[in-house]
Amino acid sequence: MHKPHVTVAAIVKNKQQFLLVKERDKFTQQICYNQPAGHLEENETLAQAASRELLEETGLNLKPSGFLGVYNLHAANGVHYLRFCFLFEITDETVMLKPEDSDIISANWHNYEQIKELPLRSHLVLKCIQDSLNKAPLSLDTIYDN
């Protein structure tokens, strides 16, 4: 039976800026940029996983404001990722970013034009940002959690 890797991602917007983490790709060892993201863990909801990853990778303790969508990625390494992307809003420009995850080099704000020029972890990084700019987020109730 095929079992894709279930992952979550956090799109965090502050006016015209997006929060990205700088990290080293574990497969290629190259430095790249990604949304705060990671795998779903046992006994947590998708929204909880997105909030946890955001906290671990940036130090921000936020709850999602909306659900952006589900994204399929068949990566070059042969892994199938099923990504659930959540939208987070922040208005405090002076918030301190403090990654707790040792795999994260830094967390920084970037505008859309800057992001297009960065080495991104995958094309989904830009796709999710574009979707956050071009479509309304879905209600968190879209995902049923028992």
PDB file of C-alpha atoms in Angstrom, residues 21-116:
ATOM      1  CA  VAL A  21      13.143  29.563   7.271  1.00  0.00           C
ATOM      2  CA  LYS A  22      16.651  29.053   5.987  1.00  0.00           C
ATOM      3  CA  GLU A  23      17.723  25.420   6.277  1.00  0.00           C
ATOM      4  CA  ARG A  24      20.040  22.784   4.873  1.00  0.00           C
ATOM      5  CA  ASP A  25      18.311  20.226   2.656  1.00  0.00           C
ATOM      6  CA  LYS A  26      18.978  16.824   4.236  1.00  0.00           C
ATOM      7  CA  PHE A  27      19.213  15.091   0.845  1.00  0.00           C
ATOM      8  CA  THR A  28      21.281  17.560  -1.181  1.00  0.00           C
ATOM      9  CA  GLN A  29      23.060  19.365   1.700  1.00  0.00           C
ATOM     10  CA  GLN A  30      22.313  22.647  -0.105  1.00  0.00           C
ATOM     11  CA  ILE A  31      21.093  25.746   1.745  1.00  0.00           C
ATOM     12  CA  CYS A  32      17.483  26.499   0.815  1.00  0.00           C
ATOM     13  CA  TYR A  33      14.382  28.335   1.994  1.00  0.00           C
ATOM     14  CA  ASN A  34      11.046  26.897   3.030  1.00  0.00           C
ATOM     15  CA  GLN A  35       7.935  27.777   4.932  1.00  0.00           C
ATOM     16  CA  PRO A  36       7.966  26.555   8.521  1.00  0.00           C
ATOM     17  CA  ALA A  37       6.956  22.977   7.789  1.00  0.00           C
ATOM     18  CA  GLY A  38       7.267  19.396   8.896  1.00  0.00           C
ATOM     19  CA  HIS A  39       5.618  16.047   9.418  1.00  0.00           C
ATOM     20  CA  LEU A  40       2.368  15.271  11.154  1.00  0.00           C
ATOM     21  CA  GLU A  41       3.027  13.519  14.454  1.00  0.00           C
ATOM     22  CA  GLU A  42       0.920  10.900  16.190  1.00  0.00           C
ATOM     23  CA  ASN A  43      -2.139  12.154  18.093  1.00  0.00           C
ATOM     24  CA  GLU A  44      -2.147  15.706  16.724  1.00  0.00           C
ATOM     25  CA  THR A  45      -4.467  17.435  14.303  1.00  0.00           C
ATOM     26  CA  LEU A  46      -3.150  18.968  11.104  1.00  0.00           C
ATOM     27  CA  ALA A  47      -3.688  22.478  12.512  1.00  0.00           C
ATOM     28  CA  GLN A  48      -1.871  21.546  15.729  1.00  0.00           C
ATOM     29  CA  ALA A  49       1.020  20.170  13.673  1.00  0.00           C
ATOM     30  CA  ALA A  50       1.273  23.419  11.692  1.00  0.00           C
ATOM     31  CA  SER A  51       1.301  25.482  14.900  1.00  0.00           C
ATOM     32  CA  ARG A  52       3.905  23.180  16.480  1.00  0.00           C
ATOM     33  CA  GLU A  53       6.195  23.365  13.453  1.00  0.00           C
ATOM     34  CA  LEU A  54       5.834  27.151  13.399  1.00  0.00           C
ATOM     35  CA  LEU A  55       6.811  27.346  17.076  1.00  0.00           C
ATOM     36  CA  GLU A  56       9.771  24.978  16.692  1.00  0.00           C
ATOM     37  CA  GLU A  57      11.149  26.633  13.569  1.00  0.00           C
ATOM     38  CA  THR A  58      10.516  30.324  14.354  1.00  0.00           C
ATOM     39  CA  GLY A  59       9.590  30.720  18.018  1.00  0.00           C
ATOM     40  CA  LEU A  60       6.145  32.076  17.086  1.00  0.00           C
ATOM     41  CA  ASN A  61       3.233  30.639  19.049  1.00  0.00           C
ATOM     42  CA  LEU A  62       0.260  31.248  16.742  1.00  0.00           C
ATOM     43  CA  LYS A  63      -2.916  29.486  15.679  1.00  0.00           C
ATOM     44  CA  PRO A  64      -3.861  29.264  12.004  1.00  0.00           C
ATOM     45  CA  SER A  65      -6.439  31.699  10.648  1.00  0.00           C
ATOM     46  CA  GLY A  66      -7.346  29.618   7.602  1.00  0.00           C
ATOM     47  CA  PHE A  67      -6.636  26.576   5.497  1.00  0.00           C
ATOM     48  CA  LEU A  68      -5.017  27.192   2.123  1.00  0.00           C
ATOM     49  CA  GLY A  69      -5.182  23.735   0.567  1.00  0.00           C
ATOM     50  CA  VAL A  70      -3.684  20.318  -0.034  1.00  0.00           C
ATOM     51  CA  TYR A  71      -0.628  19.953  -2.271  1.00  0.00           C
ATOM     52  CA  ASN A  72       0.923  16.827  -3.802  1.00  0.00           C
ATOM     53  CA  LEU A  73       4.650  16.653  -4.390  1.00  0.00           C
ATOM     54  CA  HIS A  74       6.452  13.689  -5.920  1.00  0.00           C
ATOM     55  CA  ALA A  75       9.984  14.750  -4.999  1.00  0.00           C
ATOM     56  CA  ALA A  76      13.140  13.942  -6.929  1.00  0.00           C
ATOM     57  CA  ASN A  77      14.228  11.732  -4.017  1.00  0.00           C
ATOM     58  CA  GLY A  78      11.280   9.415  -4.784  1.00  0.00           C
ATOM     59  CA  VAL A  79       9.196  10.466  -1.778  1.00  0.00           C
ATOM     60  CA  HIS A  80       5.540  11.443  -2.188  1.00  0.00           C
ATOM     61  CA  TYR A  81       4.612  14.337   0.114  1.00  0.00           C
ATOM     62  CA  LEU A  82       1.016  15.275   0.851  1.00  0.00           C
ATOM     63  CA  ARG A  83       1.241  18.854   2.161  1.00  0.00           C
ATOM     64  CA  PHE A  84      -1.544  20.578   4.107  1.00  0.00           C
ATOM     65  CA  CYS A  85      -0.946  24.319   4.055  1.00  0.00           C
ATOM     66  CA  PHE A  86      -2.283  26.708   6.700  1.00  0.00           C
ATOM     67  CA  LEU A  87      -2.402  30.495   6.748  1.00  0.00           C
ATOM     68  CA  PHE A  88      -1.256  32.482   9.782  1.00  0.00           C
ATOM     69  CA  GLU A  89      -1.529  36.251  10.263  1.00  0.00           C
ATOM     70  CA  ILE A  90       0.724  38.403  12.421  1.00  0.00           C
ATOM     71  CA  THR A  91       0.654  42.160  12.896  1.00  0.00           C
ATOM     72  CA  ASP A  92       3.535  42.740  15.318  1.00  0.00           C
ATOM     73  CA  GLU A  93       6.483  43.876  13.197  1.00  0.00           C
ATOM     74  CA  THR A  94       8.864  43.777  16.144  1.00  0.00           C
ATOM     75  CA  VAL A  95       8.242  40.138  17.048  1.00  0.00           C
ATOM     76  CA  MET A  96      11.430  38.262  17.901  1.00  0.00           C
ATOM     77  CA  LEU A  97      12.094  35.202  15.751  1.00  0.00           C
ATOM     78  CA  LYS A  98      13.928  32.493  17.655  1.00  0.00           C
ATOM     79  CA  PRO A  99      14.122  29.065  16.007  1.00  0.00           C
ATOM     80  CA  GLU A 100      14.289  26.174  18.481  1.00  0.00           C
ATOM     81  CA  ASP A 101      14.896  23.491  15.831  1.00  0.00           C
ATOM     82  CA  SER A 102      18.631  22.874  15.327  1.00  0.00           C
ATOM     83  CA  ASP A 103      18.027  22.167  11.614  1.00  0.00           C
ATOM     84  CA  ILE A 104      16.921  25.776  11.079  1.00  0.00           C
ATOM     85  CA  ILE A 105      19.683  28.275  10.346  1.00  0.00           C
ATOM     86  CA  SER A 106      17.450  31.348  10.622  1.00  0.00           C
ATOM     87  CA  ALA A 107      13.913  32.664  10.174  1.00  0.00           C
ATOM     88  CA  ASN A 108      13.410  35.893   8.228  1.00  0.00           C
ATOM     89  CA  TRP A 109      10.809  38.015   6.451  1.00  0.00           C
ATOM     90  CA  HIS A 110      10.909  38.312   2.648  1.00  0.00           C
ATOM     91  CA  ASN A 111       8.711  40.013   0.083  1.00  0.00           C
ATOM     92  CA  TYR A 112       7.336  38.144  -2.916  1.00  0.00           C
ATOM     93  CA  GLU A 113       9.945  39.473  -5.353  1.00  0.00           C
ATOM     94  CA  GLN A 114      12.793  38.409  -3.047  1.00  0.00           C
ATOM     95  CA  ILE A 115      11.297  34.948  -2.615  1.00  0.00           C
ATOM     96  CA  LYS A 116      11.225  34.373  -6.378  1.00  0.00           C
TER      97      LYS A 116
END
